[in-house]
């Protein structure tokens, strides 16, 4: 298949799926079937793109045949494709859960088209080659998240959605301001061209570029829930149903970190002597505040929501250390966390389906009634805590080794301490939900009546599927580590990226486009 088509398919497949679901409005059965087909096609398209990137390293195309840097650029490297593969796997699991775990009202009124539109937004962020289109795709994500978080209209959902949208509008304004500063400096928003321009000797615009980097630091810091800009996340993610919480918690914040890493390795590298120590401090504080907040909670979903903040600190850690091994560790950790966090939310949903509560005080004895579910939680929780040989261990090992080699002992010590507190909070869930006897105050009618074997197996299918992927990442970690190392090398060695994007432009096309560009700016 032609590489240009492979770059467009991850965008077109969910787009056309969304349109078809809208034509099938309020026909939830047909919508669910259509969404399932699109899930498989989307996963297949990103796997084909991965195969292409394995051979070509970087793949690029220009929409409308405009030469770079003037047209809309789509570009895929190992980092972006690995993100899409993990997102497609997690989305497939959430879709399978939603078939039996989401009420028919929400299914009928927009869940499936919003799911597909969210996937298109994720594809757009990961594949775009210019700053403005990255902003546009983030706005697509914001609209989808707003609609999903408020779907159903409960009071807690609307309250959480209001906080989410308000703070993210602020983040969008900051990003747009940063884009304006960058464009005023260079007259371009193409990432490949910017990567070349900012690396020119005797850079004259360093102070203004630093100002732009602050806009992006705060903007993406909000979208990624980095300390101290995280307060909206636990207030928003615990309110909607699990089929929505798992999707947003597992994917959307990681897309923010993806953009963070992409821009601060490609464009904002001139003042790394100031940026990297700042990121190291933010990483440590994000890890600590998140895990302490999780340890203090008594609600299953709120514990998991606070752990998102803590894990974001690990993802930022590799960027702060800024060595090939540390960046590879961050990339591996992002892939691992997309799967693990999604699975933990799905497990909490299965518990709540049976017992109608997320409160640890009202739960207990699940191990005796559902030993398989208890085992699924235990293995996933141990992976989150970084227990060897599960997937979380390898990501944290790479980060710790990279930090020690770089001499960043304080950050490594903090990360190891946070791992112990993470294990404590997972042990707390295990003891309160699965191990302790059920509280005597609970009435029997809080337990749902038994369901058919087929429905019960269907409910377990997405959790087992994700756990198999998590175990595979841990036991067969070597190829994923190699992919992560290759992605990190691509982030630090930008010439293959810039050459691939800019080399497609013929000199006469570039000159003609420059004239059109100048005419548009100065008529």
Coordinates of C-alpha atoms in Angstrom, one line a residue:
X1 CA 0.0 0.0 0.0
X2 CA 1.3 3.5 -0.8
X3 CA 2.8 5.3 2.2
X4 CA 0.7 8.4 1.5
X5 CA -2.5 6.4 1.8
X6 CA -1.2 4.8 5.0
X7 CA -0.8 8.2 6.6
X8 CA -4.3 9.3 5.7
X9 CA -6.2 6.1 6.6
X10 CA -6.0 6.5 10.5
X11 CA -7.8 9.8 10.0
X12 CA -10.3 8.8 7.3
X13 CA -11.4 5.5 8.9
X14 CA -12.8 7.0 12.1
X15 CA -14.1 10.0 10.2
X16 CA -16.2 8.0 7.8
X17 CA -17.2 5.7 10.7
X18 CA -18.5 8.8 12.6
X19 CA -20.5 9.9 9.6
X20 CA -22.1 6.5 9.2
X21 CA -23.0 6.3 12.9
X22 CA -24.7 9.7 12.6
X23 CA -26.8 8.3 9.7
X24 CA -27.7 5.5 12.1
X25 CA -28.8 7.9 14.9
X26 CA -30.7 6.2 17.8
X27 CA -30.1 2.8 16.3
X28 CA -27.6 1.6 18.9
X29 CA -27.3 -2.0 17.6
X30 CA -26.2 -0.9 14.1
X31 CA -24.0 1.9 15.6
X32 CA -22.3 -0.7 17.8
X33 CA -21.7 -3.0 14.8
X34 CA -20.3 -0.2 12.7
X35 CA -18.1 1.0 15.5
X36 CA -16.7 -2.5 16.0
X37 CA -15.8 -2.7 12.3
X38 CA -14.1 0.7 12.4
X39 CA -12.1 -0.3 15.5
X40 CA -10.6 -3.3 13.7
X41 CA -10.0 -1.2 10.6
X42 CA -8.3 1.6 12.6
X43 CA -6.1 -0.9 14.4
X44 CA -5.2 -2.6 11.1
X45 CA -4.3 0.8 9.5
X46 CA -1.9 1.8 12.3
X47 CA -0.3 -1.7 12.3
X48 CA 0.3 -1.3 8.5
X49 CA 1.7 2.2 9.2
X50 CA 4.0 0.7 11.9
X51 CA 5.3 -1.8 9.3
X52 CA 6.1 1.0 6.9
X53 CA 7.9 3.1 9.6
X54 CA 10.0 0.0 10.6
X55 CA 11.4 0.0 7.1
X56 CA 11.4 3.7 6.2
X57 CA 12.0 5.3 9.7
X58 CA 10.0 8.4 8.8
X59 CA 7.0 8.7 6.4
X60 CA 5.6 12.0 5.2
X61 CA 3.1 13.4 2.8
X62 CA 1.7 16.8 1.8
X63 CA -2.1 17.2 1.6
X64 CA -3.1 18.8 -1.7
X65 CA 0.4 18.4 -3.1
X66 CA 1.5 21.7 -1.6
X67 CA 5.3 21.6 -1.0
X68 CA 6.6 21.7 2.6
X69 CA 6.6 23.9 4.6
X70 CA 3.6 25.6 3.1
X71 CA 1.0 22.8 2.9
X72 CA -0.6 20.6 5.5
X73 CA 2.0 18.0 6.5
X74 CA 1.3 14.5 7.8
X75 CA 4.3 12.7 9.2
X76 CA 4.7 9.4 11.1
X77 CA 7.8 8.2 12.9
X78 CA 8.3 5.5 15.5
X79 CA 7.0 7.6 18.4
X80 CA 3.8 8.7 16.8
X81 CA 3.0 5.2 15.4
X82 CA 3.6 3.5 18.8
X83 CA 1.2 5.9 20.4
X84 CA -1.4 5.1 17.8
X85 CA -1.0 1.3 18.2
X86 CA -1.4 1.6 22.0
X87 CA -4.4 3.9 21.6
X88 CA -6.0 1.6 19.1
X89 CA -5.6 -1.4 21.4
X90 CA -7.0 0.4 24.4
X91 CA -9.9 1.8 22.4
X92 CA -10.9 -1.6 21.2
X93 CA -11.0 -2.9 24.8
X94 CA -13.1 0.1 25.9
X95 CA -15.5 -0.5 23.0
X96 CA -15.9 -4.2 24.0
X97 CA -16.7 -3.1 27.6
X98 CA -19.2 -0.4 26.4
X99 CA -21.3 -3.1 24.6
X100 CA -22.4 -4.5 27.9
X101 CA -21.3 -1.9 30.5
X102 CA -22.9 1.3 29.1
X103 CA -26.6 2.0 29.4
X104 CA -28.6 2.0 26.2
X105 CA -29.6 5.7 26.6
X106 CA -26.0 6.8 26.3
X107 CA -25.3 4.4 23.5
X108 CA -28.3 5.7 21.6
X109 CA -27.5 9.3 22.0
X110 CA -23.9 9.7 20.7
X111 CA -21.4 7.5 22.5
X112 CA -20.2 5.5 19.5
X113 CA -19.8 8.5 17.0
X114 CA -18.0 10.4 19.8
X115 CA -15.7 7.5 20.4
X116 CA -14.7 7.4 16.7
X117 CA -14.4 11.2 16.6
X118 CA -12.0 11.0 19.6
X119 CA -9.9 8.5 17.8
X120 CA -9.7 10.7 14.7
X121 CA -8.5 13.5 17.0
X122 CA -5.8 11.3 18.5
X123 CA -4.7 10.3 15.0
X124 CA -4.5 13.9 14.0
X125 CA -2.4 15.0 17.0
X126 CA 0.1 12.2 16.5
X127 CA 0.4 12.5 12.7
X128 CA 0.3 16.3 12.1
X129 CA 3.4 18.0 11.0
X130 CA 2.6 21.6 12.0
X131 CA 1.8 23.5 15.1
X132 CA -1.5 25.0 14.1
X133 CA -3.0 21.7 13.0
X134 CA -1.9 20.2 16.3
X135 CA -3.8 22.9 18.0
X136 CA -6.9 22.2 15.8
X137 CA -6.8 18.5 16.6
X138 CA -6.5 19.2 20.3
X139 CA -9.7 21.2 19.9
X140 CA -11.4 18.2 18.3
X141 CA -10.3 16.2 21.4
X142 CA -11.6 18.9 23.7
X143 CA -15.0 18.9 22.0
X144 CA -15.3 15.1 22.1
X145 CA -14.3 15.0 25.8
X146 CA -16.8 17.7 26.6
X147 CA -19.6 15.8 25.0
X148 CA -18.5 12.4 26.5
X149 CA -18.0 13.7 30.0
X150 CA -21.5 15.3 30.0
X151 CA -23.2 12.4 28.2
X152 CA -26.1 11.5 30.5
X153 CA -26.3 14.8 32.2
X154 CA -26.0 13.8 35.9
X155 CA -25.2 16.5 38.3
X156 CA -21.7 15.2 39.1
X157 CA -20.9 14.8 35.4
X158 CA -22.0 18.4 34.6
X159 CA -19.9 19.7 37.5
X160 CA -16.8 17.8 36.4
X161 CA -17.4 18.8 32.8
X162 CA -17.6 22.5 33.6
X163 CA -14.2 22.3 35.4
X164 CA -12.7 20.3 32.6
X165 CA -13.9 22.7 29.8
X166 CA -13.1 25.9 31.7
X167 CA -9.4 25.0 32.4
X168 CA -8.9 23.5 29.0
X169 CA -10.2 26.7 27.3
X170 CA -7.5 28.5 29.2
X171 CA -4.9 26.0 28.0
X172 CA -6.1 26.4 24.4
X173 CA -5.8 30.2 24.7
X174 CA -2.2 29.8 25.9
X175 CA -1.3 27.4 23.1
X176 CA -2.8 29.8 20.5
X177 CA -0.8 32.6 22.0
X178 CA 2.4 30.5 21.8
X179 CA 1.6 29.6 18.2
X180 CA 1.2 33.3 17.4
X181 CA 4.6 34.1 18.9
X182 CA 6.3 31.3 17.0
X183 CA 4.7 32.4 13.7
X184 CA 5.7 36.0 14.2
X185 CA 9.4 34.9 14.7
X186 CA 9.7 32.5 11.8
X187 CA 6.8 33.0 9.4
X188 CA 6.2 29.2 9.6
X189 CA 4.5 26.6 11.8
X190 CA 5.8 23.5 10.0
X191 CA 7.6 21.5 12.7
X192 CA 10.3 20.2 10.4
X193 CA 11.2 23.8 9.2
X194 CA 11.1 25.1 12.8
X195 CA 13.4 22.3 13.9
X196 CA 16.0 23.6 11.3
X197 CA 15.5 27.3 12.1
X198 CA 15.9 27.0 15.8
X199 CA 19.2 25.1 15.5
X200 CA 20.8 27.8 13.3
X201 CA 24.0 29.2 14.9
X202 CA 23.7 32.6 16.6
X203 CA 20.0 32.3 17.0
X204 CA 18.7 35.9 17.2
X205 CA 15.2 35.2 18.7
X206 CA 16.1 33.2 21.8
X207 CA 14.2 35.4 24.3
X208 CA 11.0 35.4 22.3
X209 CA 11.3 31.7 21.6
X210 CA 11.7 31.2 25.4
X211 CA 8.5 33.2 25.9
X212 CA 6.7 31.0 23.4
X213 CA 8.0 27.9 25.2
X214 CA 6.4 29.1 28.4
X215 CA 3.0 29.4 26.7
X216 CA 3.4 25.8 25.5
X217 CA 4.7 24.6 28.8
X218 CA 1.7 25.9 30.7
X219 CA -0.8 25.0 28.0
X220 CA 0.3 21.4 27.6
X221 CA 0.9 21.3 31.4
X222 CA -2.8 21.9 31.9
X223 CA -3.8 19.3 29.3
X224 CA -1.4 16.8 30.8
X225 CA -2.3 17.5 34.4
X226 CA 1.2 18.4 35.5
X227 CA 1.7 19.9 39.0
X228 CA 0.3 22.4 39.9
X229 CA -2.2 22.4 37.1
X230 CA -3.8 19.0 37.8
X231 CA -6.7 19.9 40.1
X232 CA -9.3 19.6 37.3
X233 CA -8.5 15.9 36.5
X234 CA -9.7 14.0 39.6
X235 CA -12.8 16.3 39.7
X236 CA -13.7 15.3 36.1
X237 CA -12.6 11.8 35.5
X238 CA -14.4 10.1 38.3
X239 CA -17.9 11.4 37.4
X240 CA -18.9 9.7 34.1
X241 CA -19.5 6.0 33.5
X242 CA -16.5 3.7 33.2
X243 CA -16.9 3.3 29.4
X244 CA -16.1 7.1 29.2
X245 CA -13.7 7.4 32.2
X246 CA -11.5 4.6 30.9
X247 CA -11.3 6.0 27.5
X248 CA -10.4 9.6 28.5
X249 CA -8.1 8.6 31.4
X250 CA -6.3 6.0 29.4
X251 CA -5.7 8.1 26.3
X252 CA -6.3 11.8 26.4
X253 CA -3.8 12.9 29.0
X254 CA -1.1 10.8 27.3
X255 CA -1.8 12.6 24.0
X256 CA -0.9 15.8 25.9
X257 CA 2.4 14.3 27.1
X258 CA 3.0 13.1 23.5
X259 CA 2.7 16.7 22.2
X260 CA 4.8 17.9 25.2
X261 CA 7.7 15.5 24.3
X262 CA 7.4 16.2 20.6
X263 CA 7.7 20.0 20.8
X264 CA 10.3 20.1 23.6
X265 CA 12.6 17.8 21.6
X266 CA 12.0 19.2 18.2
X267 CA 11.4 23.0 18.6
X268 CA 12.0 24.3 22.1
X269 CA 15.6 23.1 22.7
X270 CA 17.5 26.4 22.7
X271 CA 17.2 27.1 26.5
X272 CA 17.4 23.5 27.8
X273 CA 19.7 24.6 30.6
X274 CA 16.7 26.3 32.2
X275 CA 13.9 24.1 30.9
X276 CA 15.3 20.7 31.9
X277 CA 15.8 21.5 35.6
X278 CA 12.3 23.0 35.7
X279 CA 10.8 19.9 34.1
X280 CA 12.7 17.7 36.6
X281 CA 11.2 19.6 39.5
X282 CA 7.7 19.5 38.0
X283 CA 8.1 15.8 37.3
X284 CA 9.1 15.0 40.9
X285 CA 6.3 17.2 42.4
X286 CA 3.7 15.7 40.0
X287 CA 4.7 12.1 41.0
X288 CA 4.6 13.0 44.7
X289 CA 1.3 15.0 44.8
X290 CA -0.5 12.4 42.6
X291 CA 0.5 9.4 44.6
X292 CA -0.1 11.1 48.0
X293 CA -3.6 12.1 46.8
X294 CA -4.3 8.6 45.7
X295 CA -3.3 7.1 49.0
X296 CA -5.7 9.4 50.8
X297 CA -8.8 8.5 48.8
X298 CA -11.5 6.0 49.8
X299 CA -13.1 5.7 46.4
X300 CA -12.0 3.2 43.8
X301 CA -12.3 5.6 40.8
X302 CA -10.8 8.6 42.7
X303 CA -7.7 6.5 43.6
X304 CA -7.2 5.6 40.0
X305 CA -7.8 9.2 38.9
X306 CA -5.1 10.6 41.2
X307 CA -2.7 7.9 40.0
X308 CA -3.0 9.3 36.5
X309 CA -1.4 12.5 37.8
X310 CA 1.4 10.5 39.5
X311 CA 2.1 8.5 36.4
X312 CA 2.3 11.6 34.3
X313 CA 5.3 12.6 36.4
X314 CA 7.1 9.4 35.3
X315 CA 6.3 10.2 31.6
X316 CA 7.8 13.7 32.1
X317 CA 10.8 12.3 33.9
X318 CA 12.5 11.0 30.7
X319 CA 12.1 14.4 29.0
X320 CA 13.6 16.1 32.0
X321 CA 16.7 13.8 32.0
X322 CA 16.9 14.2 28.2
X323 CA 19.1 11.2 27.4
X324 CA 18.3 8.4 24.9
X325 CA 17.8 5.8 27.6
X326 CA 15.6 8.1 29.7
X327 CA 13.4 9.2 26.7
X328 CA 13.1 5.6 25.7
X329 CA 11.9 4.8 29.2
X330 CA 9.3 7.5 29.0
X331 CA 8.0 6.2 25.7
X332 CA 7.9 2.6 27.0
X333 CA 6.1 3.9 30.2
X334 CA 3.5 5.8 28.2
X335 CA 2.6 2.7 26.1
X336 CA 2.5 0.6 29.3
X337 CA 0.4 3.1 31.1
X338 CA -2.2 3.5 28.3
X339 CA -3.0 -0.2 28.7
X340 CA -2.7 -0.5 32.4
X341 CA -4.7 2.6 33.4
X342 CA -7.5 1.6 31.0
X343 CA -7.6 -1.9 32.4
X344 CA -7.8 -0.7 36.0
X345 CA -10.7 1.5 35.2
X346 CA -12.4 -1.4 33.4
X347 CA -11.9 -3.6 36.5
X348 CA -13.4 -1.0 38.7
X349 CA -16.4 -0.9 36.4
X350 CA -16.9 -4.7 36.7
X351 CA -16.8 -4.4 40.5
X352 CA -19.3 -1.5 40.4
X353 CA -21.6 -3.4 38.0
X354 CA -21.9 -6.2 40.6
X355 CA -22.0 -4.1 43.8
X356 CA -23.3 -0.7 42.7
X357 CA -20.6 1.3 44.5
X358 CA -17.0 2.5 44.2
X359 CA -16.7 3.2 47.9
X360 CA -14.0 1.1 49.5
X361 CA -15.9 1.2 52.8
X362 CA -18.9 -0.5 51.3
X363 CA -17.0 -3.1 49.3
X364 CA -15.3 -6.3 50.4
X365 CA -15.1 -10.1 49.8
X366 CA -14.9 -9.8 46.0
X367 CA -12.1 -12.4 46.0
X368 CA -14.4 -15.1 47.4
X369 CA -17.2 -14.3 44.9
X370 CA -15.2 -13.4 41.8
X371 CA -11.7 -14.9 42.1
X372 CA -10.9 -14.4 38.4
X373 CA -11.7 -10.7 38.6
X374 CA -9.5 -10.4 41.7
X375 CA -6.6 -12.0 39.8
X376 CA -7.1 -9.7 36.9
X377 CA -6.9 -6.7 39.2
X378 CA -3.9 -8.0 41.1
X379 CA -1.8 -8.5 38.0
X380 CA -2.7 -5.2 36.5
X381 CA -2.1 -3.4 39.8
X382 CA 1.3 -5.0 40.2
X383 CA 2.2 -3.8 36.8
X384 CA 1.2 -0.3 37.6
X385 CA 3.4 -0.4 40.7
X386 CA 6.4 -1.6 38.7
X387 CA 6.7 -5.2 40.0
X388 CA 9.1 -7.3 38.0
X389 CA 8.8 -8.8 35.4
X390 CA 5.6 -6.9 34.5
X391 CA 5.6 -4.1 32.0
X392 CA 5.7 -1.3 34.5
X393 CA 9.0 -2.6 35.9
X394 CA 10.9 -2.2 32.6
X395 CA 9.7 1.4 32.0
X396 CA 10.7 2.4 35.5
X397 CA 14.0 0.6 35.2
X398 CA 14.9 2.4 32.0
X399 CA 14.0 5.7 33.6
X400 CA 16.0 5.0 36.8
X401 CA 19.0 3.8 34.9
X402 CA 18.9 6.8 32.6
X403 CA 18.6 9.2 35.6
X404 CA 21.6 7.5 37.4
X405 CA 23.7 7.8 34.3
X406 CA 22.9 11.5 34.0
X407 CA 23.6 12.0 37.7
X408 CA 20.0 13.0 38.5
X409 CA 19.9 11.1 41.8
X410 CA 17.2 13.1 43.5
X411 CA 14.7 12.5 40.8
X412 CA 15.5 8.8 40.7
X413 CA 15.1 8.6 44.5
X414 CA 11.7 10.3 44.3
X415 CA 10.6 8.0 41.5
X416 CA 11.5 4.9 43.5
X417 CA 9.8 6.2 46.6
X418 CA 6.6 7.0 44.6
X419 CA 6.7 3.4 43.3
X420 CA 6.5 2.1 46.9
X421 CA 3.6 4.4 47.7
X422 CA 1.9 3.3 44.5
X423 CA 2.3 -0.3 45.7
X424 CA 0.8 0.7 49.1
X425 CA -2.3 2.3 47.4
X426 CA -2.8 -0.8 45.2
X427 CA -2.5 -3.0 48.3
X428 CA -5.1 -0.7 49.9
X429 CA -7.6 -1.4 47.1
X430 CA -6.8 -5.1 47.2
X431 CA -7.4 -5.3 50.9
X432 CA -10.5 -3.1 51.0
X433 CA -12.3 -4.4 47.9
X434 CA -11.1 -8.0 47.4
X435 CA -9.7 -9.4 50.6
X436 CA -11.6 -8.1 53.6
X437 CA -15.0 -9.6 54.5
X438 CA -18.0 -7.7 53.2
X439 CA -19.3 -5.1 55.7
X440 CA -22.3 -6.4 57.6
X441 CA -24.1 -3.1 57.1
X442 CA -24.5 -3.9 53.3
X443 CA -27.9 -5.1 52.4
X444 CA -28.2 -8.1 50.1
X445 CA -30.1 -6.1 47.5
X446 CA -26.9 -4.1 46.7
X447 CA -25.7 -7.1 44.8
X448 CA -27.1 -7.4 41.3
X449 CA -28.8 -10.6 40.3
X450 CA -26.7 -13.2 38.4
X451 CA -26.4 -12.7 34.7
X452 CA -26.0 -15.2 31.9
X453 CA -22.6 -16.9 31.3
X454 CA -22.3 -15.3 27.9
X455 CA -22.8 -11.8 29.3
X456 CA -20.4 -12.5 32.1
X457 CA -17.8 -13.7 29.7
X458 CA -18.4 -10.8 27.5
X459 CA -17.8 -8.4 30.4
X460 CA -14.4 -10.1 31.2
X461 CA -13.2 -10.2 27.6
X462 CA -11.8 -6.6 27.3
X463 CA -10.0 -6.9 30.7
X464 CA -8.5 -10.3 29.8
X465 CA -7.5 -8.9 26.4
X466 CA -5.7 -5.9 27.9
X467 CA -4.1 -8.0 30.6
X468 CA -2.7 -10.3 27.9
X469 CA -1.1 -7.3 26.2
X470 CA 0.3 -6.0 29.5
X471 CA 1.8 -9.4 30.3
X472 CA 3.2 -9.6 26.8
X473 CA 4.8 -6.2 27.2
X474 CA 6.5 -7.5 30.4
X475 CA 7.5 -11.0 29.5
X476 CA 8.5 -10.1 25.9
X477 CA 9.7 -6.6 26.6
X478 CA 12.8 -6.8 24.3
X479 CA 11.1 -5.7 21.0
X480 CA 9.1 -3.0 22.7
X481 CA 12.3 -1.7 24.3
X482 CA 14.0 -1.6 20.9
X483 CA 11.1 0.2 19.4
X484 CA 11.1 2.7 22.3
X485 CA 14.9 3.2 21.9
X486 CA 14.4 3.8 18.2
X487 CA 11.7 6.3 18.9
X488 CA 13.9 8.1 21.4
X489 CA 16.8 8.3 18.9
X490 CA 14.4 9.8 16.3
X491 CA 13.4 12.5 18.9
X492 CA 17.0 13.4 19.6
X493 CA 18.4 13.1 16.1
X494 CA 16.0 15.3 14.2
X495 CA 17.7 15.3 10.8
X496 CA 15.9 12.2 9.4
X497 CA 12.6 13.8 10.4
X498 CA 13.4 17.2 8.8
X499 CA 15.0 15.7 5.7
X500 CA 12.0 13.4 5.0
X501 CA 9.5 16.2 5.4
X502 CA 11.4 19.0 3.5
X503 CA 13.1 16.8 0.9
X504 CA 9.7 16.1 -0.9
X505 CA 9.6 19.8 -2.0
X506 CA 11.1 20.6 -5.3
X507 CA 13.0 24.0 -5.5
X508 CA 10.6 25.4 -8.1
X509 CA 7.6 24.4 -6.0
X510 CA 9.0 26.0 -2.9
X511 CA 9.8 29.3 -4.8
X512 CA 6.3 29.5 -6.2
X513 CA 4.8 28.8 -2.8
X514 CA 6.9 31.4 -1.2
X515 CA 5.6 34.0 -3.7
X516 CA 2.0 33.0 -3.0
X517 CA 2.7 33.1 0.7
X518 CA 4.3 36.5 0.5
X519 CA 1.4 37.8 -1.6
X520 CA -1.1 36.5 1.0
X521 CA 0.8 38.2 3.8
X522 CA 1.5 41.5 2.0
X523 CA -1.1 42.0 -0.7

